[in-house]
Each structure stands twice: as C-alpha cells, then as structure tokens.
CSV table of C-alpha atoms and ligand atoms in Angstrom, one decimal:
chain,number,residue,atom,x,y,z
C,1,UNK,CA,41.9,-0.4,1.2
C,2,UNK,CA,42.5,-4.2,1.4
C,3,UNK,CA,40.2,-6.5,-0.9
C,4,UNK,CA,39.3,-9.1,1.9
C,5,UNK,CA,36.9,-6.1,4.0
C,6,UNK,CA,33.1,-6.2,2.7
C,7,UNK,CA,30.3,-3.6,3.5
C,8,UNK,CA,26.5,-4.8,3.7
C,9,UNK,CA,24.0,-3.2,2.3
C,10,UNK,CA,20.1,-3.5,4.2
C,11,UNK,CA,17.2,-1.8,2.9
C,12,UNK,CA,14.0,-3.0,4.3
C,13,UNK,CA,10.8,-1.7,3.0
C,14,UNK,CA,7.0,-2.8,4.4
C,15,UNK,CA,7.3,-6.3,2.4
C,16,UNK,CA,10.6,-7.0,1.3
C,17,UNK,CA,14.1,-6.6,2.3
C,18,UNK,CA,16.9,-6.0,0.0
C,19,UNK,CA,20.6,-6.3,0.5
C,20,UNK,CA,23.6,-6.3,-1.2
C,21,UNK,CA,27.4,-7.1,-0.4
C,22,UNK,CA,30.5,-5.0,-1.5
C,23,UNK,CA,34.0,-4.9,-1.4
C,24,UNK,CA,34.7,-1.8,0.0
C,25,UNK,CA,37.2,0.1,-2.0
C,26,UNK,CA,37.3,3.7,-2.4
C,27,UNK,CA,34.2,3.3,-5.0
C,28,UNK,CA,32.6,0.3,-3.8
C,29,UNK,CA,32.5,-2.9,-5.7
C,30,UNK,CA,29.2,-5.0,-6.0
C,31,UNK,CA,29.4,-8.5,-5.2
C,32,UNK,CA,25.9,-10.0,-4.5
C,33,UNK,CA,22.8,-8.7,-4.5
C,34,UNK,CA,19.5,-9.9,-3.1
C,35,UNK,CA,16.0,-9.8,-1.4
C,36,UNK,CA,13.6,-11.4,0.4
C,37,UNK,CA,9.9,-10.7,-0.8
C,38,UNK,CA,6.8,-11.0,0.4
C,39,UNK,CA,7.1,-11.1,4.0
C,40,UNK,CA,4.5,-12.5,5.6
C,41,UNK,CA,2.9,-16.1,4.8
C,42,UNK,CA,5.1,-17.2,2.3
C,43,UNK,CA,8.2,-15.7,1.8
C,44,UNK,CA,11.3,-15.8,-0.9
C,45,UNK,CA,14.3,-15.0,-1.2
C,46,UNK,CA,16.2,-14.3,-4.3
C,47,UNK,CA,20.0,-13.4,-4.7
C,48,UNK,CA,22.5,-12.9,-7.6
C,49,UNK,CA,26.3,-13.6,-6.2
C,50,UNK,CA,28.1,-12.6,-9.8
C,51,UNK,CA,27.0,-14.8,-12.1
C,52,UNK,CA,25.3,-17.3,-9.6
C,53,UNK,CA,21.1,-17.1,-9.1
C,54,UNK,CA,19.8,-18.4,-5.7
C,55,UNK,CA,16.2,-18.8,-4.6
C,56,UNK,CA,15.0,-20.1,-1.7
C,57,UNK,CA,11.5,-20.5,-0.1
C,58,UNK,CA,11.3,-19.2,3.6
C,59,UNK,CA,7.8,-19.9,4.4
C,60,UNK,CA,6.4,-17.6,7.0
C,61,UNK,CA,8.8,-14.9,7.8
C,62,UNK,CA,8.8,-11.5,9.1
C,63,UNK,CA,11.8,-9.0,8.6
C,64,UNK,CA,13.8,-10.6,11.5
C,65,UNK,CA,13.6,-14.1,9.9
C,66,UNK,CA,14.1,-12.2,6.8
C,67,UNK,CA,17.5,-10.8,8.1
C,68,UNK,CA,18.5,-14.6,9.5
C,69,UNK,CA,17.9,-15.7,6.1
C,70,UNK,CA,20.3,-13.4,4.6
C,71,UNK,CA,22.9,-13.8,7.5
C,72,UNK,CA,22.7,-17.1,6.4
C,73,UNK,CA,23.6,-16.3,3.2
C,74,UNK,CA,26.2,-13.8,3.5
C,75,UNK,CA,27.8,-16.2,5.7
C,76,UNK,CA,28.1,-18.0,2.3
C,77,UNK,CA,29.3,-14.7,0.2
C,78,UNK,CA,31.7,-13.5,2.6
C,79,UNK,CA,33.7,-16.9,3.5
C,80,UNK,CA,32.4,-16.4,7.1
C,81,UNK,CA,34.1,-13.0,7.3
C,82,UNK,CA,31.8,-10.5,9.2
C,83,UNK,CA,31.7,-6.9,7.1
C,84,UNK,CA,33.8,-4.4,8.2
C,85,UNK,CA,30.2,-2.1,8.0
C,86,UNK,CA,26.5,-2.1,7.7
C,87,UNK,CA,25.1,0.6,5.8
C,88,UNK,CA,21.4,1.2,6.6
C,89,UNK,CA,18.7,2.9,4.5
C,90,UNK,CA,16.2,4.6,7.2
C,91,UNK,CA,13.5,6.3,5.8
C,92,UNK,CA,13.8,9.0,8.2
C,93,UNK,CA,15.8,11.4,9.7
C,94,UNK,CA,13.6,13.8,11.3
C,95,UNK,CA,15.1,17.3,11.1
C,96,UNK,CA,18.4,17.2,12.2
C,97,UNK,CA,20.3,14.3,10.0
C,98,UNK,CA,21.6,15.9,7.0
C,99,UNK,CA,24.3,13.2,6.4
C,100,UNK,CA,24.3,9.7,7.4
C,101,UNK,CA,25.2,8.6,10.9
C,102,UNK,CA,27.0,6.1,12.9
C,103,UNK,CA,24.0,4.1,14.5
C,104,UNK,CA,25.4,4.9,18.2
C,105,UNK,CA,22.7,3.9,20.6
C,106,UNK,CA,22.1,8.1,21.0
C,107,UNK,CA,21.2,7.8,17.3
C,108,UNK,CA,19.2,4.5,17.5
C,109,UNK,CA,17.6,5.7,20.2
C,110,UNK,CA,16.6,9.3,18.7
C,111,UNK,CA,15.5,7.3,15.3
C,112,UNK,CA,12.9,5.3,17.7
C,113,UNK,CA,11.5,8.5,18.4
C,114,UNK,CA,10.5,9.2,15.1
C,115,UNK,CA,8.7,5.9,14.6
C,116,UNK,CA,5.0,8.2,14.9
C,117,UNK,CA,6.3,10.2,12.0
C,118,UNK,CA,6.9,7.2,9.9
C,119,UNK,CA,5.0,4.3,11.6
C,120,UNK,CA,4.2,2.4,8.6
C,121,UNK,CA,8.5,1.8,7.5
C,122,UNK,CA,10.8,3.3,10.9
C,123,UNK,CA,9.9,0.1,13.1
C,124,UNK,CA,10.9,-2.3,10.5
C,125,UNK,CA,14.7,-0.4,9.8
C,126,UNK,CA,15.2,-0.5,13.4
C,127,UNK,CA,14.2,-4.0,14.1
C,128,UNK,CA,17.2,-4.6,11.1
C,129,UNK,CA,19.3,-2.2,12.7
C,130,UNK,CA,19.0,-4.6,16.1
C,131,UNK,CA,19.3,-7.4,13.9
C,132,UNK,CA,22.8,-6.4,12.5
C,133,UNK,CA,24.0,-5.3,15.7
C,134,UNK,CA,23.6,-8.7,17.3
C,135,UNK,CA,25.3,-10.2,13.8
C,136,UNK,CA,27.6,-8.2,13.4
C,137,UNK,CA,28.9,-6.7,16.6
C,138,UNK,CA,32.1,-5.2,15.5
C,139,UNK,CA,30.9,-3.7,12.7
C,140,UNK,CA,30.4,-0.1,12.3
C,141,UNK,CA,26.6,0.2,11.5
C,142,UNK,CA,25.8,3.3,9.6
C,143,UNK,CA,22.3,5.2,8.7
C,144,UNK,CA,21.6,6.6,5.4
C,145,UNK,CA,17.9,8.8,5.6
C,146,UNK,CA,16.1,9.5,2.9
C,147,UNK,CA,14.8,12.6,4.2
C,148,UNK,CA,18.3,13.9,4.1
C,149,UNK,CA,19.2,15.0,1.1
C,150,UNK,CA,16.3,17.5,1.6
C,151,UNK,CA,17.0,19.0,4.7
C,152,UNK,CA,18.2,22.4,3.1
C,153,UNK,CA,15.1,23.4,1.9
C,154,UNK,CA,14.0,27.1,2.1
C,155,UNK,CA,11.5,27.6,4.5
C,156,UNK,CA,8.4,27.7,2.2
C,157,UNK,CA,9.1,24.2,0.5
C,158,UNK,CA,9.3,22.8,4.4
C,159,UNK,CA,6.5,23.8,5.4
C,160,UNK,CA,2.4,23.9,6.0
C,161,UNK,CA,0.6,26.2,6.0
C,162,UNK,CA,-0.5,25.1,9.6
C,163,UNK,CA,-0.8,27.2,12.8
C,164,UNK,CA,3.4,27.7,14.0
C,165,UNK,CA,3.5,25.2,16.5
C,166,UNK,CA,2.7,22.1,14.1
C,167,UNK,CA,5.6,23.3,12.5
C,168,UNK,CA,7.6,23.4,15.7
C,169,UNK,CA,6.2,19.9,16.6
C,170,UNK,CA,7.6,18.5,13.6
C,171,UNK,CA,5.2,18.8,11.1
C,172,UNK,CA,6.9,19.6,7.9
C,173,UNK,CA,7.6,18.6,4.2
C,174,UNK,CA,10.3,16.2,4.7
C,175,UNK,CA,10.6,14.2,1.8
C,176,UNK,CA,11.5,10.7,0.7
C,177,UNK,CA,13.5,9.1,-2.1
C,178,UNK,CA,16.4,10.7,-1.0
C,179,UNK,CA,19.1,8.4,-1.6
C,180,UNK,CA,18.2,8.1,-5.5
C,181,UNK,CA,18.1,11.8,-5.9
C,182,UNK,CA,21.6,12.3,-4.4
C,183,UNK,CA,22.7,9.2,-6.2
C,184,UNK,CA,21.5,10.8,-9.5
C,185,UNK,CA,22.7,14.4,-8.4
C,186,UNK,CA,26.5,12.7,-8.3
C,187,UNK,CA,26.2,11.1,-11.3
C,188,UNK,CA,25.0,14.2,-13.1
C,189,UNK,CA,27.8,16.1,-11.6
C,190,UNK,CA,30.3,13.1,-13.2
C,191,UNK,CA,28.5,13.0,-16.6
C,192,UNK,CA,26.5,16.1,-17.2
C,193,UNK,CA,28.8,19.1,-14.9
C,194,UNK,CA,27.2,21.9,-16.9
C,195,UNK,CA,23.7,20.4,-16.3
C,196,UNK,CA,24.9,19.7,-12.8
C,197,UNK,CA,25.4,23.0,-11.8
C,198,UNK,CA,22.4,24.1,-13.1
C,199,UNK,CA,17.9,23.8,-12.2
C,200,UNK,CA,17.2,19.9,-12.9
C,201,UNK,CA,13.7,18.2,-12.1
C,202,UNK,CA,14.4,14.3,-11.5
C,203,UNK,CA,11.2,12.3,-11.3
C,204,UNK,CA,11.8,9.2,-9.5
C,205,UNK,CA,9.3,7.1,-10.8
C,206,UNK,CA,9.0,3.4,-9.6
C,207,UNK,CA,6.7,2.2,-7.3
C,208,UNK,CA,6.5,4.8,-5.1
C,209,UNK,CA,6.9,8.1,-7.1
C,210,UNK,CA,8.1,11.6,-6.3
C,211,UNK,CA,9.6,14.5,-7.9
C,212,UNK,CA,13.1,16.7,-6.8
C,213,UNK,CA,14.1,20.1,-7.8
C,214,UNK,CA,17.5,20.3,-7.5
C,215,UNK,CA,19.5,24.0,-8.3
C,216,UNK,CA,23.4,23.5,-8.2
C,217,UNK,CA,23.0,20.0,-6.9
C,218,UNK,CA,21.2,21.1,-4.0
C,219,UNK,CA,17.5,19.8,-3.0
C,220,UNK,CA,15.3,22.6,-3.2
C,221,UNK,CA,11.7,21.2,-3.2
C,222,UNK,CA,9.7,17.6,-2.9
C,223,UNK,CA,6.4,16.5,-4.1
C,224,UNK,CA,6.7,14.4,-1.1
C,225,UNK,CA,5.9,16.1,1.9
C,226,UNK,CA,5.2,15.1,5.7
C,227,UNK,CA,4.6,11.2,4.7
C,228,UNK,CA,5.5,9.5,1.3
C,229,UNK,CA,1.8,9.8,0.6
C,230,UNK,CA,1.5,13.5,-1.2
C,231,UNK,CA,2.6,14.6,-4.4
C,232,UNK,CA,2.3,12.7,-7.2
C,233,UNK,CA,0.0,9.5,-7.6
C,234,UNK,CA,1.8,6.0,-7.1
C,235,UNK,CA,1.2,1.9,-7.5
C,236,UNK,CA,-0.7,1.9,-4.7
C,237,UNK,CA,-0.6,5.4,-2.7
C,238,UNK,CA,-2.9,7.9,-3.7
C,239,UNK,CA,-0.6,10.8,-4.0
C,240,UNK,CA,-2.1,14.3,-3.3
C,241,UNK,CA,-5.5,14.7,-1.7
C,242,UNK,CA,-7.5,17.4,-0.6
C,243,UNK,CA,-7.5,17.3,3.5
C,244,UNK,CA,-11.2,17.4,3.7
C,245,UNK,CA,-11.3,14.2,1.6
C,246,UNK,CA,-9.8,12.7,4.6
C,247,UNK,CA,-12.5,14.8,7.1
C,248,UNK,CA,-14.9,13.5,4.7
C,249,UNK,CA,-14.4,9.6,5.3
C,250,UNK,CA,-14.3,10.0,8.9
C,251,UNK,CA,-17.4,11.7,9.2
C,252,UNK,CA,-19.4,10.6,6.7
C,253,UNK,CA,-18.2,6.9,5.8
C,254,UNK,CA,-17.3,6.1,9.6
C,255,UNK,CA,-13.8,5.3,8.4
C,256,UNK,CA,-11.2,4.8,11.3
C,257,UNK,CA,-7.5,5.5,11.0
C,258,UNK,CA,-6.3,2.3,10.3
C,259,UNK,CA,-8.9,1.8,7.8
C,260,UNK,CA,-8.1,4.9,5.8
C,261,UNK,CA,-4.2,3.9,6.2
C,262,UNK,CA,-5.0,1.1,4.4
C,263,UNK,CA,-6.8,3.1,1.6
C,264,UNK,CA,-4.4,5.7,1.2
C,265,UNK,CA,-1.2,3.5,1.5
C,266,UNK,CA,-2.5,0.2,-0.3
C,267,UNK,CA,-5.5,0.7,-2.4
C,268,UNK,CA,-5.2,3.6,-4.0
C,269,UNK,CA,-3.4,5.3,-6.5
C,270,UNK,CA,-2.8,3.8,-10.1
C,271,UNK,CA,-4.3,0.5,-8.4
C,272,UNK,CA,-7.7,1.8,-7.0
C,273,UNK,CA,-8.2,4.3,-10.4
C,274,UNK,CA,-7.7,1.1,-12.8
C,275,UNK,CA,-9.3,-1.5,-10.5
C,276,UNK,CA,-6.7,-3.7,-12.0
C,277,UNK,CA,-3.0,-3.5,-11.0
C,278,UNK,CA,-0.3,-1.6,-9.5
C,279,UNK,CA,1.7,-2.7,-12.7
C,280,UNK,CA,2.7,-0.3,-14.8
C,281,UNK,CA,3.4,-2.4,-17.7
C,282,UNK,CA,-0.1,-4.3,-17.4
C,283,UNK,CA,-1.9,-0.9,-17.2
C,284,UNK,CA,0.0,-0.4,-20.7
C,285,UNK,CA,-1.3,-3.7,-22.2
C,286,UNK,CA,-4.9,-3.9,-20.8
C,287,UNK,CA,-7.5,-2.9,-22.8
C,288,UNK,CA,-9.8,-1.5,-20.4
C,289,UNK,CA,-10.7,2.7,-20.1
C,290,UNK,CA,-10.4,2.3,-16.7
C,291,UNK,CA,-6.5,1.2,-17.1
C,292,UNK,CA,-6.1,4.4,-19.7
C,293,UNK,CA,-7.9,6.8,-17.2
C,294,UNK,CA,-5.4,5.4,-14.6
C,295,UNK,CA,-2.5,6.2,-16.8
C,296,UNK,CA,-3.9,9.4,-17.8
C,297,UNK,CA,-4.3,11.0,-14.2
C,298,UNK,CA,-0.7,9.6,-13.4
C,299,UNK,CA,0.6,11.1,-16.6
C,300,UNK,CA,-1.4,15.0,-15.6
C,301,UNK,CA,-0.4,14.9,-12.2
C,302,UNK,CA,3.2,14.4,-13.1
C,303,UNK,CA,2.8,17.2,-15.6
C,304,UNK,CA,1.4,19.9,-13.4
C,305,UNK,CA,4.0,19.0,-10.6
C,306,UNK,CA,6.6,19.3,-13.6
C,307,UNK,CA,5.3,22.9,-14.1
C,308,UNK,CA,5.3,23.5,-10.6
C,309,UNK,CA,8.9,22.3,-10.1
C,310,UNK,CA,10.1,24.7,-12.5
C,311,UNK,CA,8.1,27.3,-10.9
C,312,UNK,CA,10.1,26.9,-7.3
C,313,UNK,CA,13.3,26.1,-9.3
C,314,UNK,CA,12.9,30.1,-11.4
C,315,UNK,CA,12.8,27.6,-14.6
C,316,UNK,CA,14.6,24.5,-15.4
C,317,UNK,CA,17.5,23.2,-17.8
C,318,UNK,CA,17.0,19.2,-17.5
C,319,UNK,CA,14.5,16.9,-16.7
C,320,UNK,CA,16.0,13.6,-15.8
C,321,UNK,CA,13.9,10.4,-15.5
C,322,UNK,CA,14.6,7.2,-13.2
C,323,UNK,CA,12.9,4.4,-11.3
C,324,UNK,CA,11.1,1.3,-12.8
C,325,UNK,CA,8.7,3.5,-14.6
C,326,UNK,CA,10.8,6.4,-15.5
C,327,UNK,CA,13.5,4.5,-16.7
C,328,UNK,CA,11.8,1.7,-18.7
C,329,UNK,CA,8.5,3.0,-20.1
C,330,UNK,CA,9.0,5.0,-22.8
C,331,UNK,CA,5.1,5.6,-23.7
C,332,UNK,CA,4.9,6.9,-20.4
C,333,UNK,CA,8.2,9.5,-20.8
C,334,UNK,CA,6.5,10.1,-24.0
C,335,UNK,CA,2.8,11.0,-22.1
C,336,UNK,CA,4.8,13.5,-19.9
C,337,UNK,CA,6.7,15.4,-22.1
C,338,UNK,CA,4.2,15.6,-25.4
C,339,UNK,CA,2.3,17.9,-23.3
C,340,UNK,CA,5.1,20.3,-21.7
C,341,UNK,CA,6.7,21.6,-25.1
C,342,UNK,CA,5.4,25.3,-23.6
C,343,UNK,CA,8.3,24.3,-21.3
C,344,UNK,CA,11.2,23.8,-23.8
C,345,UNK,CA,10.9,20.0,-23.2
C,346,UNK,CA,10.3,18.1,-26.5
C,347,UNK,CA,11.5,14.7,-27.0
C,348,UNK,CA,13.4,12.7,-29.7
C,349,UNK,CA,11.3,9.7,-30.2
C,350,UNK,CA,13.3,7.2,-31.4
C,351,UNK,CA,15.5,8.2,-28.6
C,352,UNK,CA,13.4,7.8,-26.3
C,353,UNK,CA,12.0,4.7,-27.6
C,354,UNK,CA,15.8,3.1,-27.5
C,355,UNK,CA,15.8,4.5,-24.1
C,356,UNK,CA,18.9,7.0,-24.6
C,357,UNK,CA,20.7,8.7,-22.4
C,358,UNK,CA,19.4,11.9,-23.9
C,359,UNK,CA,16.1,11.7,-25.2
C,360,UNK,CA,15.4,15.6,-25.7
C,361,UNK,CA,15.5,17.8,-29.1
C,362,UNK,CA,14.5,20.7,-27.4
C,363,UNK,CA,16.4,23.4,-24.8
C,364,UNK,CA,15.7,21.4,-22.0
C,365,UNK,CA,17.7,18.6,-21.1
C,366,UNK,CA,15.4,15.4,-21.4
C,367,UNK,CA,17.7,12.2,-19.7
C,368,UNK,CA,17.3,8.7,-18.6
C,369,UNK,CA,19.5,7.7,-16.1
C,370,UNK,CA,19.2,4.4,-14.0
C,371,UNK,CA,19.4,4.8,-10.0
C,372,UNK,CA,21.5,3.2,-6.9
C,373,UNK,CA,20.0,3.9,-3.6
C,374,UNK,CA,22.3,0.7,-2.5
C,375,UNK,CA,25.4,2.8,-3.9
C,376,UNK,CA,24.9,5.7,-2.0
C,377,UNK,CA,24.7,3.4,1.0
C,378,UNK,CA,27.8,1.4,0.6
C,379,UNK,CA,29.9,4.4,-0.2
C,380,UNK,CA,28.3,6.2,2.7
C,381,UNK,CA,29.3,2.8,5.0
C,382,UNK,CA,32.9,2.7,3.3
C,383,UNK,CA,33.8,6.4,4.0
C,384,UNK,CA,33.0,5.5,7.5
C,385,UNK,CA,35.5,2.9,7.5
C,386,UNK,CA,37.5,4.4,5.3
C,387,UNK,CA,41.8,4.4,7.3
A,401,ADP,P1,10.3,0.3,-6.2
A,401,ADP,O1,9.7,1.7,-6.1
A,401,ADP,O2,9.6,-0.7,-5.5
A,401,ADP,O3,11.8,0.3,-6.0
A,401,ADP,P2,10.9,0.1,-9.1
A,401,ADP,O4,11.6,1.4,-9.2
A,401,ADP,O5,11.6,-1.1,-9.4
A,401,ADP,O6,10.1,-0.1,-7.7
A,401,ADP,O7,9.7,0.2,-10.1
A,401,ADP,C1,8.7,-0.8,-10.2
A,401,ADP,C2,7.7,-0.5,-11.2
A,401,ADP,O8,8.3,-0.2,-12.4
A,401,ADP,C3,6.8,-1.7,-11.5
A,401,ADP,O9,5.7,-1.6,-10.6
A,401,ADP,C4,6.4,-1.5,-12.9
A,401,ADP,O10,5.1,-0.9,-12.9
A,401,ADP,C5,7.4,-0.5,-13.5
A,401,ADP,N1,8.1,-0.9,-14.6
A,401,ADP,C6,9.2,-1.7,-14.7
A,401,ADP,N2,9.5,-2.0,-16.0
A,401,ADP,C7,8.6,-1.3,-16.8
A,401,ADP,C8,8.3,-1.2,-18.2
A,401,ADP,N3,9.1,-1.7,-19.1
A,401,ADP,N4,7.3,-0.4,-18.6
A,401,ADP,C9,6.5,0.2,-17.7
A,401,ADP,N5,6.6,0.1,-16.4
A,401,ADP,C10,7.7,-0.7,-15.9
C-alpha cells in the first residue's frame, strides 16, 4: 500500500467530535489527531498533527459546522488529497451488523431506522456520515458499531425478561463500548495469547463505564444493556435502576420523558451522588463525604458486576482495566480489587501505583492496558480499501 492514501477517522459523540488521520498501511499509521468540543454556544477545536498543537475557537457550532471545521483542517494534513476512506464509529448496529459495513445508502438507510433505539447519539453519526459523503465523494465510507462486537451473545445475556414480542421488536441487551473491547481483545491476543484464549473481564472505565466478559476472545455478556444507561454507574449516567424508579417519577413527581432523559443521561451518576463533578480526579481530591460516598457506590457497583461477570463467564483468569479512569486512577483500581481477593484478584501496589502492565500478585490476571477505539476504525476503513 502506497504512503500518499490516508483514512479518516470520525467519532461524534453528543458534544464533541473526534477525528484522526492515518496513513493507511497494512497497520495503520497515526498522523493527526483532533476534536472539536463543546458543541453548542462556543465551540473548540483542538488537534495534534505530529508534533504540531492547533486550537481554534469556532463559536457556535453544531456537529455539521463541527465536521466543516475539520474538513478545513484535513484539507491542511492531507496536502488537499481527499482519503481514500472514512471510517465511522456508529453507536449502533441493531441486530444484524456483526462487522463493520460499507455505508451503501441500504446501510445508511437501515442505520436511520434505528435512530428510536439510540435517539440521543444515531442522528448525530448520520448527520457526519452525510457530511463525509458530500466531502468526500469517492471515498469508501465505512461503519464501525459498537454494538457489534456483542452480537454473539447467548440468548440469556441478550435478553429481558419481557413478554416475547419486546424481544422480537428489538428490545434487547445490545451493548456499547464495543470498539475498545475488541481493540483490547486483539491486543491481548498479541501480548497476553494464553490470557487471550482464556475468561477475561475488561472494565472500560472512562466517562461512560461498562464492563465485558470475554471467553476465547468472544463477547459473552455487557453490563450495558438496551441503552448505554444500565450497568454500572458513570460521570453523569446513572447506571442500573430499578424500573419502578422510573414508574415512580412519572407518577408521582409528574416527570415527563424528556425530563427524566435529562436526569438519567446528564445528572446522574457520580455527578448527582457527589453534587460536585463528573471528574473523577476532583472527586479524589475533594474533601467532601458526599464526593467519598460517590466514589464508594461507583467502586461497589463495579465490584458486584465484577462478581457477576465471573459468574456468566464460569470464573475468570484476568481482569484488565482501561479508559480514563481505569487506566489512570490507581486508588480507584485499588478500591475495586481490595475487596475481590475471595476472587483470586489481589493487587501489587506499587505496581499498580506505577501503573504497570500487570498489577496482580494473585491467580488472576490484574492488567492495565490503554484503549484505541480510533484504531479499530482505521484498520476496519483500511481493510476495506485494502488491493
Ligand atoms: P470518554 O469516556 O469521554 O472517552 P475517558 O475514557 O477519556 O472519557 O475518561 C475520562 C475520565 O477519566 C475523566 O472524566 C476523568 O474523571 C477520568 N480520569 C482521567 N485521568 C484520571 C486520573 N489520573 N485519575 C482519576 N480519573 C481520571
């Protein structure tokens, strides 16, 4: 493969919208990386192209004046070449997409139809998808899901326990974070095969959080079910709730949909327990109970979904951790696993605290391992490609 052909990386969440550029070689090779953040009133974008930092205010923008932004710039990175591909991260998949896809107008189309199932992020990736289209015409545009890598699960981790026909309709434990668990499922496979092949529990622990049981590489259960809301308890998302909590604020506190969107989505989680941030590292530094309590329900919940990971895996050999939090916090690695050594997990400390690789003493496998959602992309768009 020629050096001159570049992929192009878009990820575009609810208030940013990442991208990166690659030369696309057989193993991709990074050369920029950016965002723009805080859509809405007064957005920025940042970028890194090698060793060069840019910054730029936008003002207003939403995600398309977000993507001109970075068309702008790419214009910049890639000499006015056009990429050869755009790889996509769509956040979902529905039940059929396994693998990525070429984003023919049958698959565009079939993704719009899953905009009620993931109102909140769909409409946004397919407002980018349009965008890169019209940029980049003769590019293949590809789709990466992050439901997919969990599209083999056995029946009882993909379901409710709903009348049949919800079921039939759709509603099922999909979950998210997909493209960081396959990217850290590869790399175990390159630098850990015996682990690899084995029942690993990666907790994906950044802003959103989720758990993955993986046996012999495979996805095998979520903590993240239906919508990136359940399972374990995040910067801002509650994690799981009992249904009638939800019954509850309809009936009682008048709450509409929207409204208890908001709550759930934005308000909630280690944000609405502390009453002071979504930041892990300021929870750590404040001196307020409320901040502890905060970390202390974050730190149980992960715990009991650990046990119950291990429960649907029939035991578990490795416990890796990744995301902002998991990678970076090692008080908070520590709060996890000083409580699961009935499990075999017991850490190293000064390990952990020089955030190792391996932070584990005991017969489980205790690793820290950084993740590349925009990897997985850009090899997924460079296989397409691929002559
Ligand atoms: P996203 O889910 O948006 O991709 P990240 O995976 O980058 O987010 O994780 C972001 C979170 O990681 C931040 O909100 C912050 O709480 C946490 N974080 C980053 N560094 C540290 C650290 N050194 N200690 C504790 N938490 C950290």
């Amino acid at each position: 493969m020629s050096d001159d052909r570049f992929i192009l990386t878009l990820n575009a969440g609810s208030s940013s919208l990442k991208f990166s550029v690659y030369r696309a070689e057989a193993e991709p090779v990074e050369i920029a990386v950016g965002q723009v953040e805080n859509l809405g009133p007064a957005a920025e974008l940042k970028a890194r192209i090698g060793v060069d930092k840019i910054k730029a205010d936008l003002g207003p923008a939403d995600h398309r004046e977000a993507m001109r932004a970075i068309l702008e710039h790419c214009e910049t990175i890639l000499n006015g070449r056009a990429p050869v591909a755009v790889g996509h991260r769509i956040v979902h998949g529905g039940v059929d997409y396994a693998e990525p896809q070429i984003l023919t107008p049958d698959v565009v189309d079939k993704l719009t139809t899953l905009v009620p199932l993931a109102p909140l992020h769909q409409p946004f990736n397919l407002q980018v998808i349009e965008a890169a289209i019209a940029a980049f015409p003769d590019a293949v545009q590809v789709g990466c899901f992050d439901t997919a890598f969990h599209r083999n699960h056995p029946w009882v981790n993909d379901t409710f326990g709903l009348p049949r026909r919800y079921y039939d309709k759709g509603v099922r434990r999909y979950g998210f974070h997909g493209l960081s668990y396959h990217y850290i499922a590869g790399a175990l496979r390159d630098r850990e095969p015996g682990l690899a092949a084995g029942r690993v529990v990666i907790a994906h622990l950044g802003n959103g959080a989720s758990m993955c049981g993986v046996r012999d590489g495979r996805s095998i259960a979520s903590t993240m079910g239906f919508s990136a809301l359940d399972g374990l308890p995040m910067g801002t998302r509650c994690g799981q709730l009992d249904p009638g909590v939800l019954l509850y604020l309809m009936e009682n506190e008048g709450m509409t949909a929207p409204e208890i969107t908001t709550l759930l989505y934005t308000e909630s989680g280690l944000k609405g327990l502390s009453g002071e941030s979504n930041d892990m590292r300021h929870l750590l530094a404040s001196a307020r109970p409320e901040a502890a309590q905060a970390i202390d329900y974050y730190a149980s919940r992960i715990r009991r979904e650990l046990g119950a990971m291990a429960a649907s895996l029939g035991g578990i050999d490795a416990l890796v951790f990744c995301g902002g939090v998991g990678e970076n916090s090692a008080p908070i690695r520590a709060m996890i696993c000083d409580e699961m050594e009935w499990l075999g997990i017991a850490l190293d400390p000064s390990a952990n605290t020089a955030h190792a690789h391996r932070i584990s003493t005991g017969p489980v496998d205790v690793l820290v391992m950084p993740t590349d959602e925009e990897r997985v992309i850009a090899r997924a768009a460079t296989k397409a490609v691929r002559s």
